[in-house]
Coordinates of C-alpha atoms and ligand atoms in Angstrom, one line a residue:
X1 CA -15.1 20.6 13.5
X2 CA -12.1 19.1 12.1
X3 CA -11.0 18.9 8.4
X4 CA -10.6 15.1 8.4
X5 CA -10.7 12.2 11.0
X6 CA -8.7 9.0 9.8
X7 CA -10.3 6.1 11.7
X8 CA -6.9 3.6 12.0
X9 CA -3.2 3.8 13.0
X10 CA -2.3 0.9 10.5
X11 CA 0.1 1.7 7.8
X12 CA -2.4 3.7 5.7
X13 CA -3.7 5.0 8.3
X14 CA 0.2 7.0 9.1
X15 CA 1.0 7.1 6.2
X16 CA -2.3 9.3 4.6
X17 CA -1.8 11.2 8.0
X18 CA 1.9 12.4 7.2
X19 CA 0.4 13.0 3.4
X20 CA -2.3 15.2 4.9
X21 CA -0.1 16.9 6.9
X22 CA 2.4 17.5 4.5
X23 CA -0.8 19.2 2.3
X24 CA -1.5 21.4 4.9
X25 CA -4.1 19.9 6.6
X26 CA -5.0 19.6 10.3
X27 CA -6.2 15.6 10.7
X28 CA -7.2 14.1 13.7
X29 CA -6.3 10.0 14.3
X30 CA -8.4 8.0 15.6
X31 CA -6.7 4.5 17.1
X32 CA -8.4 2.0 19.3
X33 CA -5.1 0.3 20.1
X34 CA -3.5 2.1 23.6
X35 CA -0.2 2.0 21.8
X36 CA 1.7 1.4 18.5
X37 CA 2.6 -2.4 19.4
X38 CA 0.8 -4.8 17.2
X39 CA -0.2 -8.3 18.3
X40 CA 2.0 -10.1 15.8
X41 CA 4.1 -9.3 13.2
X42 CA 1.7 -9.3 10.4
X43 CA 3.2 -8.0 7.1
X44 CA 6.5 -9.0 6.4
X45 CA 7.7 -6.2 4.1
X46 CA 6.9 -3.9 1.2
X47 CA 7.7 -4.0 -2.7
X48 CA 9.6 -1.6 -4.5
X49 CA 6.4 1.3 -5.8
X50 CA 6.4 1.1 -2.0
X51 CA 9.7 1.8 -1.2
X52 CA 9.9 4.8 -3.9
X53 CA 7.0 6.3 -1.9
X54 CA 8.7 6.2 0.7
X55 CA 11.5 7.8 -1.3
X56 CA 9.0 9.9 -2.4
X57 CA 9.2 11.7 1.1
X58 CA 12.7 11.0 2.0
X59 CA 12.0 8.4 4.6
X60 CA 13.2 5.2 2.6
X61 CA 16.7 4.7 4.3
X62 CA 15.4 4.7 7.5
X63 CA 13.5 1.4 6.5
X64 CA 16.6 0.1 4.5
X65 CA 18.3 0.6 7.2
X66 CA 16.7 -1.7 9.3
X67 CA 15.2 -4.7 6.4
X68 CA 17.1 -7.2 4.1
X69 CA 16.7 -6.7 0.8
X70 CA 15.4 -9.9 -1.7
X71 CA 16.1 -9.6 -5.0
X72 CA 14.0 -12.1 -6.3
X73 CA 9.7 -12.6 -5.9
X74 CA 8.0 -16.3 -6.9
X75 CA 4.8 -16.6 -8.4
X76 CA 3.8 -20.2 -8.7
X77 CA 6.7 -22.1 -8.8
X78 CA 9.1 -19.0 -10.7
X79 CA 11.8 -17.2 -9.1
X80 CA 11.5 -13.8 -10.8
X81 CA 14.7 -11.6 -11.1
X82 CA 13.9 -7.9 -9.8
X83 CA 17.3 -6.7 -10.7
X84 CA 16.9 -5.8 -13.8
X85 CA 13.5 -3.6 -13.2
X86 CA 13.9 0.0 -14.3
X87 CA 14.2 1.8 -10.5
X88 CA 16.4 3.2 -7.7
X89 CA 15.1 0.1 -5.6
X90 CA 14.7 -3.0 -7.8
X91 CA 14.2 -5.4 -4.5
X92 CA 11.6 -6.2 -1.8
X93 CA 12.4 -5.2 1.6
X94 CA 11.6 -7.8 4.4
X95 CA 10.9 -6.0 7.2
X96 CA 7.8 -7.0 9.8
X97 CA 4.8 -4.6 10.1
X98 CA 5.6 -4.0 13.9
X99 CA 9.0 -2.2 12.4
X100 CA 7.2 -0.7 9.2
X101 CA 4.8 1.3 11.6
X102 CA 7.2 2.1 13.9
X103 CA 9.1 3.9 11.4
X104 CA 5.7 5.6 9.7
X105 CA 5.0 6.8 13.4
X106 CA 8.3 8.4 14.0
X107 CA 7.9 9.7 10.7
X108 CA 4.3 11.0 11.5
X109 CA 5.0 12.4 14.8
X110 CA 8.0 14.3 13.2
X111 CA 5.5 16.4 11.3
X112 CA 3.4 16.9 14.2
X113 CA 0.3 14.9 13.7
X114 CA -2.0 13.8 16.6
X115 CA -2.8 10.2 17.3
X116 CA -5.5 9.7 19.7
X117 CA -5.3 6.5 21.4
X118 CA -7.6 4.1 23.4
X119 CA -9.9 5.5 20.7
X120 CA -12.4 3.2 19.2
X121 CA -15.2 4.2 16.5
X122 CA -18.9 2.8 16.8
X123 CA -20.6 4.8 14.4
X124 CA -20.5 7.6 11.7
X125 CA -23.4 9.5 10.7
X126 CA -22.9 11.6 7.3
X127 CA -24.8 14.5 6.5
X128 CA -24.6 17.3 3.5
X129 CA -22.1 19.4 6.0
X130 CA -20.0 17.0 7.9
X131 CA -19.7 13.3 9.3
X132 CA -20.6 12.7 13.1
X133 CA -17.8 10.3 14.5
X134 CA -19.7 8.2 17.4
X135 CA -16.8 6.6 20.4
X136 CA -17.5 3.6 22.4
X137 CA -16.6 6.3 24.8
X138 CA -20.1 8.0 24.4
X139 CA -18.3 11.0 23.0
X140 CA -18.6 11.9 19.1
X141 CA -16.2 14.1 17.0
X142 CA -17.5 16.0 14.1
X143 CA -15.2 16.3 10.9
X144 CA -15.7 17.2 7.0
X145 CA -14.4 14.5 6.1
X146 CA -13.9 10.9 7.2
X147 CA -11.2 8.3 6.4
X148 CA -11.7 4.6 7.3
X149 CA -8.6 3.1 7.2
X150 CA -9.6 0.8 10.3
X151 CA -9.1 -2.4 8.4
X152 CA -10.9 -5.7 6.7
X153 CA -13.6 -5.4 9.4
X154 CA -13.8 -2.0 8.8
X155 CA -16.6 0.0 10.9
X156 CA -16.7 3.2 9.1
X157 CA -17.3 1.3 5.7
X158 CA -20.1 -0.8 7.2
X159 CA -21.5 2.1 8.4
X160 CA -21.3 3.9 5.0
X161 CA -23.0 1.3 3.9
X162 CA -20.6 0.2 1.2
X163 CA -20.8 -3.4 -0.1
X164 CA -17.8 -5.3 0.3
X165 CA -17.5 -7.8 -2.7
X166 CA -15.5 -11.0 -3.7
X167 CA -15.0 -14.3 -3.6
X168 CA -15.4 -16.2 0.0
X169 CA -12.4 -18.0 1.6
X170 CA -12.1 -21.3 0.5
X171 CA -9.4 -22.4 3.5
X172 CA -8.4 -20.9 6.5
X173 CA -4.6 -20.0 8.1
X174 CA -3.3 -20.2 11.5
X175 CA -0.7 -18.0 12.2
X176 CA 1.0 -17.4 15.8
X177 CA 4.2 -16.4 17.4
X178 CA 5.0 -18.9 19.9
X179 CA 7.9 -20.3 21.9
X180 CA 8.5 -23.8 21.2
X181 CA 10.6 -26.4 23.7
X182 CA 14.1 -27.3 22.5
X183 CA 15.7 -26.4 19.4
X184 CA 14.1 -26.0 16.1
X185 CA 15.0 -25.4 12.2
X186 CA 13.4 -24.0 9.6
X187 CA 10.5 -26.7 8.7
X188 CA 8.1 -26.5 6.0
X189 CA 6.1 -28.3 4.1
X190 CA 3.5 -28.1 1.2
X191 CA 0.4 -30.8 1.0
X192 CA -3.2 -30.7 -0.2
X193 CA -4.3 -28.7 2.8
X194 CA -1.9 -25.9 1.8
X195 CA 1.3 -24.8 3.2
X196 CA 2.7 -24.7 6.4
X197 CA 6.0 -24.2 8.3
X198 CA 7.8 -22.8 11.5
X199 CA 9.9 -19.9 11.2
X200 CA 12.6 -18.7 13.8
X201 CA 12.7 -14.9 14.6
X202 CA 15.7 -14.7 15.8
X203 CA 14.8 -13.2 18.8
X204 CA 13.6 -16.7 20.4
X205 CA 10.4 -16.3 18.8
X206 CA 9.0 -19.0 16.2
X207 CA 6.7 -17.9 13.6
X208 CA 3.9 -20.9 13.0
X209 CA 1.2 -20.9 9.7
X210 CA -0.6 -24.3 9.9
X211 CA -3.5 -24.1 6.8
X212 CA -6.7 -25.9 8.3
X213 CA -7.7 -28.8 7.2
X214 CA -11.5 -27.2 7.3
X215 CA -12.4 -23.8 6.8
X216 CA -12.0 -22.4 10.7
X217 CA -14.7 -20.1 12.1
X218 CA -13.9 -16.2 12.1
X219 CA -12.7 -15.9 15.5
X220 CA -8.9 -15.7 17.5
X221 CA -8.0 -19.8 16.9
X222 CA -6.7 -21.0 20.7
X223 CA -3.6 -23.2 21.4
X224 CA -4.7 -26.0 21.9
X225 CA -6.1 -26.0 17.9
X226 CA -2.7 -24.7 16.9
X227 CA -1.4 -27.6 18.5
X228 CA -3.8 -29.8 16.7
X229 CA -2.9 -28.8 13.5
X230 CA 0.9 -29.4 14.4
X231 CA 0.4 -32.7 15.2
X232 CA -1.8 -33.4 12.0
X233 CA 0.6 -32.3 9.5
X234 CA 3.8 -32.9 11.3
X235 CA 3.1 -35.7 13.5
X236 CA 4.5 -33.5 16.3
X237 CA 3.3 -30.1 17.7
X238 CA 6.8 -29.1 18.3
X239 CA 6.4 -28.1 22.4
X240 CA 4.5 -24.8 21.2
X241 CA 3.5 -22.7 24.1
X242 CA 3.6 -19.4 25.5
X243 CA 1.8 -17.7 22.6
X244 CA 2.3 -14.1 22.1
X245 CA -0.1 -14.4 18.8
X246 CA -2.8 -16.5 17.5
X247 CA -4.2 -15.6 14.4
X248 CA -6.4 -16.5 11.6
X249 CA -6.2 -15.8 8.2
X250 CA -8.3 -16.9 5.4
X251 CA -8.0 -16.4 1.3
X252 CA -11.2 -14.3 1.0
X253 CA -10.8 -11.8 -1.1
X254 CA -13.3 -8.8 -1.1
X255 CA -13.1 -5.1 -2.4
X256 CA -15.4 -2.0 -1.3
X257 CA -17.9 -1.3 -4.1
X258 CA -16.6 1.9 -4.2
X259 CA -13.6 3.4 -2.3
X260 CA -16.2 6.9 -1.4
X261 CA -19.3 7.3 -0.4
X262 CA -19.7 11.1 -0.4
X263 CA -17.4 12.4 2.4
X264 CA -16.6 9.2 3.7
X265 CA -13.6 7.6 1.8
X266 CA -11.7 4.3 2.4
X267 CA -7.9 3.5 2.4
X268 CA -6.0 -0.1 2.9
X269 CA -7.7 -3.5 4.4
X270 CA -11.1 -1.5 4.6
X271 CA -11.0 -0.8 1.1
X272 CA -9.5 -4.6 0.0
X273 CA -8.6 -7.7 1.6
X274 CA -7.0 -10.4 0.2
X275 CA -4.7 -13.6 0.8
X276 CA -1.8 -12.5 2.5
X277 CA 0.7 -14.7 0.0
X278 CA 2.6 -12.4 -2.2
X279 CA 2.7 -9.6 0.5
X280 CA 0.7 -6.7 -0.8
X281 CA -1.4 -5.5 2.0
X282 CA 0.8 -3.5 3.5
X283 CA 1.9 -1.7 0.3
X284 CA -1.4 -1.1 -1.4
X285 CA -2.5 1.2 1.8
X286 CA 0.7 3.0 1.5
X287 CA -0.4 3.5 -2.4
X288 CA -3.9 4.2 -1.3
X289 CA -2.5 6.5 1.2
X290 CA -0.4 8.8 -1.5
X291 CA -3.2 8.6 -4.2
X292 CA -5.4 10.1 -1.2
X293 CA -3.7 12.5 0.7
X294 CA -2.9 15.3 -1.9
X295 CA -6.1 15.4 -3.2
X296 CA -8.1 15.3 0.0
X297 CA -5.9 17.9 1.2
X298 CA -6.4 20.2 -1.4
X299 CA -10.0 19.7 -1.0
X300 CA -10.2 20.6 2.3
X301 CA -8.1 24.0 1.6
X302 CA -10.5 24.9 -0.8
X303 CA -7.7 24.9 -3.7
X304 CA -10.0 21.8 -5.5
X305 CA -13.3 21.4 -5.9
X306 CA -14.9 18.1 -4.3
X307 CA -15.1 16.4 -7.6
X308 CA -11.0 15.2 -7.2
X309 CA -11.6 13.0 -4.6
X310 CA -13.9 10.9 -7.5
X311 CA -10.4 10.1 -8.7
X312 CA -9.3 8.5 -6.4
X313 CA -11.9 5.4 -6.6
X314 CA -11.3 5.9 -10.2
X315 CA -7.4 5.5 -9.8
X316 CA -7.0 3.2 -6.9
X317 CA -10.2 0.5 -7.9
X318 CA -8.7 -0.8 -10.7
X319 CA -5.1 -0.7 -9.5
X320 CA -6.7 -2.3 -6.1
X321 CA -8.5 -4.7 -8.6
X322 CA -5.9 -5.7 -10.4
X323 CA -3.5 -6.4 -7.1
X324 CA -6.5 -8.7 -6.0
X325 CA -6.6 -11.0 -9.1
X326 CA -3.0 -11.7 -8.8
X327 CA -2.9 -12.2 -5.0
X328 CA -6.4 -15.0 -6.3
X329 CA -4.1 -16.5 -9.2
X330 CA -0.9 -16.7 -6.6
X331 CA -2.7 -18.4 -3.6
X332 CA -3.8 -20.9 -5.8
X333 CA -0.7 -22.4 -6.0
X334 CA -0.4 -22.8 -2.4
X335 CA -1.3 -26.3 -2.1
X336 CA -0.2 -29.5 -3.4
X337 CA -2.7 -30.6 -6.6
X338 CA -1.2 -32.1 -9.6
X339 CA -3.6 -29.9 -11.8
X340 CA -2.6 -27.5 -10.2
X341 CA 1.4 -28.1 -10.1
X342 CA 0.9 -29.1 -14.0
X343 CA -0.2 -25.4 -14.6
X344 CA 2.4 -24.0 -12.3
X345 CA 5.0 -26.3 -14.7
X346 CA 3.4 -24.7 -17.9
X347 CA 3.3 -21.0 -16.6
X348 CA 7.0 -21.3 -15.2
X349 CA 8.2 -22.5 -19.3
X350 CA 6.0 -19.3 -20.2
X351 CA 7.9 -16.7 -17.9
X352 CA 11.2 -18.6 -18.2
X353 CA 11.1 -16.7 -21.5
X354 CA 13.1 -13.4 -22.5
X355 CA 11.5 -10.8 -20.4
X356 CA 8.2 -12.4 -20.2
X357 CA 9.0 -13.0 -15.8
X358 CA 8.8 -9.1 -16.1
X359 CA 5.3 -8.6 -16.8
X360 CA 4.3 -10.7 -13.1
X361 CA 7.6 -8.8 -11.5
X362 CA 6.3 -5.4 -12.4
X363 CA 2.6 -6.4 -11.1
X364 CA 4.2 -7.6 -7.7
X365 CA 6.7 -4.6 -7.3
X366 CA 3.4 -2.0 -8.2
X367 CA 5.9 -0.6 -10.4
X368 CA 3.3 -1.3 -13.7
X369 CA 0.5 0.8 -12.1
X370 CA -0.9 3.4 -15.1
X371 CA -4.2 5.1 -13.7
X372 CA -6.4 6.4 -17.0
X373 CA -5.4 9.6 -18.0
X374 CA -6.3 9.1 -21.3
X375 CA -4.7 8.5 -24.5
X376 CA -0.9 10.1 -25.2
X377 CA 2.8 9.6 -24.1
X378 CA 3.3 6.4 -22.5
X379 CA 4.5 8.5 -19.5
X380 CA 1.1 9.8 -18.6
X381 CA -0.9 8.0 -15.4
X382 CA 2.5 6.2 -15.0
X383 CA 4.8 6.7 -12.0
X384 CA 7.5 9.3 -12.9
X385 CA 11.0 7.2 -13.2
X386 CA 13.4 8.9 -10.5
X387 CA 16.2 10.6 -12.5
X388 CA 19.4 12.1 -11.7
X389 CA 18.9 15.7 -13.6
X390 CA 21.0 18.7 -13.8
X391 CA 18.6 22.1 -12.8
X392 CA 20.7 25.4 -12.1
X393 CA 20.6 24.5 -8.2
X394 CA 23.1 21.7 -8.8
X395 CA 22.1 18.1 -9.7
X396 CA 19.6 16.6 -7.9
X397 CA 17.1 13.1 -7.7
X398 CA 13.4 13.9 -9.2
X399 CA 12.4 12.0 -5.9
X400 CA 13.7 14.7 -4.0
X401 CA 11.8 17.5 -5.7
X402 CA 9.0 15.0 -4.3
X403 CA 9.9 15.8 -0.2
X404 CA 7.1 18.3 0.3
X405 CA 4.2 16.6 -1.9
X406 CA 4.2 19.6 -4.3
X407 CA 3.1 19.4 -7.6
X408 CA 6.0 20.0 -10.1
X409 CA 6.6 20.8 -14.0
X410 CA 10.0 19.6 -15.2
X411 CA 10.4 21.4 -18.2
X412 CA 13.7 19.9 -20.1
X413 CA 13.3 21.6 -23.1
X414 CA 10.9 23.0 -25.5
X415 CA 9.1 26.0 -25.4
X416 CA 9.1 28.5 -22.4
X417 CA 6.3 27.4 -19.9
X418 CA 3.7 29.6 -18.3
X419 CA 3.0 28.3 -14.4
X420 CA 2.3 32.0 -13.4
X421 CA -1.3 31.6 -12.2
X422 CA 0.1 28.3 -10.4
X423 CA 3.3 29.5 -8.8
X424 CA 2.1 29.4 -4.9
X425 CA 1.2 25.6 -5.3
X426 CA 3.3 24.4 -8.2
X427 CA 7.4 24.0 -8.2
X428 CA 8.6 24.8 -12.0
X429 CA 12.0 23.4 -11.9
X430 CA 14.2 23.7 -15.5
X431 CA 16.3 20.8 -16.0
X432 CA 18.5 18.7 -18.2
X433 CA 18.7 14.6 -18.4
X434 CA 20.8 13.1 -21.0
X435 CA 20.0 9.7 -20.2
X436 CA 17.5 6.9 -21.1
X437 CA 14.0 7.2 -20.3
X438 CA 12.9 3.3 -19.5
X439 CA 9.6 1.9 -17.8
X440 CA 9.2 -0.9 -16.2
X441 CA 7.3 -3.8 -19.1
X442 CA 7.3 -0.7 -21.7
X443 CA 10.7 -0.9 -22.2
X444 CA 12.5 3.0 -23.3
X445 CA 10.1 5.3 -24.3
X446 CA 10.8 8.9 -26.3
X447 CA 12.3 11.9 -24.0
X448 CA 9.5 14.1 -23.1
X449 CA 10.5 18.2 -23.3
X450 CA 8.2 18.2 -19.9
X451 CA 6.1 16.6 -17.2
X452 CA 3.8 17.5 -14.5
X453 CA 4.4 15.3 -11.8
X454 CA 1.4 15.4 -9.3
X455 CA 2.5 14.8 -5.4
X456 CA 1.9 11.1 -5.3
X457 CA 4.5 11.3 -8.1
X458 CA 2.1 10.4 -11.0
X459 CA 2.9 11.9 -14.5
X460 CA 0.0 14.0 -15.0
X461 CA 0.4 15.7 -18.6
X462 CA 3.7 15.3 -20.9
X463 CA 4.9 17.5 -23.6
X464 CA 6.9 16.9 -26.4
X465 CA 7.5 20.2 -27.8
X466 CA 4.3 22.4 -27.1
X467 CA 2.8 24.0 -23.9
X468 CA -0.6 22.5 -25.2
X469 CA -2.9 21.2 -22.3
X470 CA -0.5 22.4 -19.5
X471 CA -3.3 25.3 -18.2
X472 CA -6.0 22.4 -18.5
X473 CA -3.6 19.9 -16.8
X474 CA -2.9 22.3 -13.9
X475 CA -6.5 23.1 -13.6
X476 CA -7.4 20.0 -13.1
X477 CA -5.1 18.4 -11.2
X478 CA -3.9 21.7 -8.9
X479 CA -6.7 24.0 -9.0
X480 CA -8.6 26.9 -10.9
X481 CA -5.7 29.5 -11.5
X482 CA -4.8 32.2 -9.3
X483 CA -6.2 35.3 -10.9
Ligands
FAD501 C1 -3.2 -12.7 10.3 C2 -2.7 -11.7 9.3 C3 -1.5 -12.0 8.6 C4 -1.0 -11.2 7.6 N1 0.2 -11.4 6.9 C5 0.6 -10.6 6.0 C6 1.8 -10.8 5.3 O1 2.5 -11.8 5.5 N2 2.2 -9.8 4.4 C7 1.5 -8.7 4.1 O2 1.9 -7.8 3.3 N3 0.3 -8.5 4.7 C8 -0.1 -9.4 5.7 N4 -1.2 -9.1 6.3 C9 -2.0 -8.0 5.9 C10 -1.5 -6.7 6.5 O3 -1.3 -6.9 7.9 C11 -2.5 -5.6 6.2 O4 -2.7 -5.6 4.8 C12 -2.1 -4.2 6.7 O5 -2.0 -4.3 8.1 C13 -3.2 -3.3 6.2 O6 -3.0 -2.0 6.8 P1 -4.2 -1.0 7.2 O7 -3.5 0.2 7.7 O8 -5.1 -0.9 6.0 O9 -5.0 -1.8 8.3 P2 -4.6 -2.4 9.7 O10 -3.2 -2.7 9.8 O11 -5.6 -3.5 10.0 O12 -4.9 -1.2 10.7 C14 -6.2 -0.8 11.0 C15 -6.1 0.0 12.3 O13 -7.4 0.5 12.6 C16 -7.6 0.3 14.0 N5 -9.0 0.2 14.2 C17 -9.8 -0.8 13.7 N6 -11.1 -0.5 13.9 C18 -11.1 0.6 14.7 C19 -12.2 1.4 15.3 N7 -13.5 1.0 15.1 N8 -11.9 2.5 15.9 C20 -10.5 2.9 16.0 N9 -9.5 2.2 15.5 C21 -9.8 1.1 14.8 C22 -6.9 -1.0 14.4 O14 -6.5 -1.1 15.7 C23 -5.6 -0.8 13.5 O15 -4.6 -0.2 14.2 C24 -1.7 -10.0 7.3 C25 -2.9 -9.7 8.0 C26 -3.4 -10.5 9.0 C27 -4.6 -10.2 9.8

């Protein structure tokens, strides 16, 4: 039996199977595709909560490396400065999905995980034990627990039986990767349809979204309707041919009822789907992904009891929710409508306003996300900031205290801190930091004397001057104490 089978090589998929790995844990993936290559590009780059997960783990220059870095996001009709946002990495990186999971692979292999290609998933039958993992093969795998990060037609989450709920699509995208004949610039154009323009690669390779001008039927468009749609909006269809991608795309947006159903969980497009404007998807898996890993990991290794992984719907839902509602509010502005161009106008005077941009900007960059970990320091549920701190080792990046997904209490001051009964899965570093403690839309907030940072790098308890609630804090977010 294995610990955990992750249905999915997608960017969740890797990325909760390097988190898994990093807790300790043995997990099997599952991928129907033969190899890593995607059909498309998809995704065209991840925000900055994103990239500071990657930081997280000490894989983010290896994707700056290779991505251009945008310093500003829209929303409506309002360029929004991300300079000035309180992190290491106050930009989005454009980088396409087929180089994102290249990168999570390398990463992935690195720590010794197994992929298990040509792999595809019919069915899953839970019982109180385990969950029976059926193959188109006619094989079946048994694990303790399964993760369904196979995308918005997800099969394990239909086969959990969890609703999938939302508003339907109101118009539908075509999206290819095509060569066109002769030369071609950037053209784009917004009308009542919705947007639509053709992008060159670089590499040869034009990148064509045509919105329908009737809501398209949920199957792979061909060329000839690509071409169709060309010559509707542009009067031309440009020479397209040789496609090497034809996709649809549609603005439906639907969440999974609940992100677990007993030892079946869900992570990415099979927990959410959503308009692709704005450029979330990729990045909410990658969140899902660290909310999930540590805690499934130390469920598995017996170190917590079952009941953590009820966090995770409890964390990511709302923060999922909350993505959804603005990825809703941004495609609506995706078409040409004086009503809605007049609200677009009236919005853009709003967040033209001293700081005001900052409120959408931290939404976009994830940087605002506060699970519920009740009332206290404004710290607590937030992501911890990633300081440069002075600990007797030399000085050092919180982030890279983060490498190994450990839990950690930086104690800066106050009184002497007992992590004893904790000290095999919990790093106690003493530090100093002298400077300015600033979330993103907060603004500075009071110097705590110490933190527990959890492994997705969520602030977990914070003290300002007493050890109070550290034993309950550590119980409950690393374990019953050693005795
Ligand atoms: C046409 C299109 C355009 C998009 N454009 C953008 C964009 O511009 N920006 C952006 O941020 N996002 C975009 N997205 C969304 C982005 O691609 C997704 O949010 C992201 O890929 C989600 O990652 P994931 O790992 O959750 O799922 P996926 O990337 O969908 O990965 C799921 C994996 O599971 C595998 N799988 C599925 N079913 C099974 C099975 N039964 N058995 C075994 N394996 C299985 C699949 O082969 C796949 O590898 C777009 C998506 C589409 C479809």
């Amino acid at each position: 039996m294995h610990d955990v089978v992750i249905v999915g090589s997608g960017p969740a998929g890797l990325m909760l199977a390097g988190e898994l790995r990093l807790a300790g844990v043995d997990a099997v993936v599952l991928e129907r595709r033969e190899t890593q290559d995607l059909a498309g590009s998809r995704g065209g780059g991840i925000h900055a909560r994103s990239i500071e997960l990657l930081d997280q783990r000490g894989i983010a220059d290896r994707f700056l490396a290779e991505g251009k870095l945008l310093h500003a996001a829209t929303f409506g009709g309002t360029m929004l400065d991300l300079s000035g946002l309180p992190t290491r990495h106050p930009y989005t990186l454009a980088l396409f999905q087929n180089h994102i999971e290249r990168l999570l692979l390398r990463w992935v292999e690195e720590l010794g995980v197994s992929i298990r290609r040509g792999v595809e998933v019919t069915r899953i039958a839970p019982d109180d034990e385990g969950v029976d993992v059926h193959l188109a093969s006619g094989g079946s795998l048994r694990a303790r627990y399964v993760v369904g990060a196979d995308g918005g037609r997800s099969v394990v989450r239909r086969e959990a039986g969890i609703p999938f709920v939302g508003p339907d699509a109101t118009r539908s995208t075509l999206i290819a990767e095509v060569q066109v004949a002769g030369e071609l610039s950037p053209t784009g154009k917004v009308d009542e349809r919705g947007v639509h323009g053709l992008h060159p690669m670089g590499d040869g390779t034009v990148r064509v979204v045509v919105t329908e001008a009737e809501l398209g039927p949920p199957t792979e468009p061909t060329l000839e309707e690509l071409r169709r749609g060309l010559i509707e909006v542009f009067g031309t269809d440009f020479g397209v041919h040789s496609p090497t991608w034809l996709s649809r795309f549609t603005d439906a947006t639907r969440q999974a009822a609940s992100y677990r159903e007993g030892r079946v969980l869900l992570a990415g497009d099979a927990a959410h789907v959503h308009s692709p404007t704005g450029g979330l998807g990729i990045g909410l898996g990658l969140q899902d992904a660290v909310n999930l890993g540590w805690k499934l990991g130390q469920v598995v290794r017996g170190i917590s009891g079952d009941a953590l992984l009820d966090s995770y719907h409890a964390e990511r839902h709302p923060a999922g929710a909350r993505a959804l509602k603005y990825t809703m509010a941004q495609s609506l502005f995706q078409r040409a409508d004086p009503r809605q161009e007049a609200l677009r106008d009236l919005i853009d005077e709003v967040l033209g306003r001293d700081g005001a941009g900052t409120v959408v900007a931290a939404l976009i960059t994830g940087l605002d996300v506060a699970y519920d970990l009740g009332a206290g320091h404004p710290l607590l549920g937030r992501r911890m900031p990633d300081l440069d701190i002075s600990t007797p080792d030399g000085p050092v990046r919180v982030f890279d205290l983060l490498h190994r997904a450990r839990p950690l209490v930086l104690q800066f001051g106050g009184p002497t801190l007992d992590v004893g009964a904790w000290t095999d899965r919990v790093q106690h570093v003493v530090a100093t930091y002298d400077g300015a403690w600033e979330l993103p839309v907060v603004g500075d907030v009071g110097a705590p004397t110490a933190v527990l940072v959890r492994p997705d790098g969520h602030v977990a308890w914070v003290s300002e001057g007493s050890a109070a609630g550290l034993p309950e804090a550590l119980a409950t977010w690393c374990g019953a104490a050693r005795s």
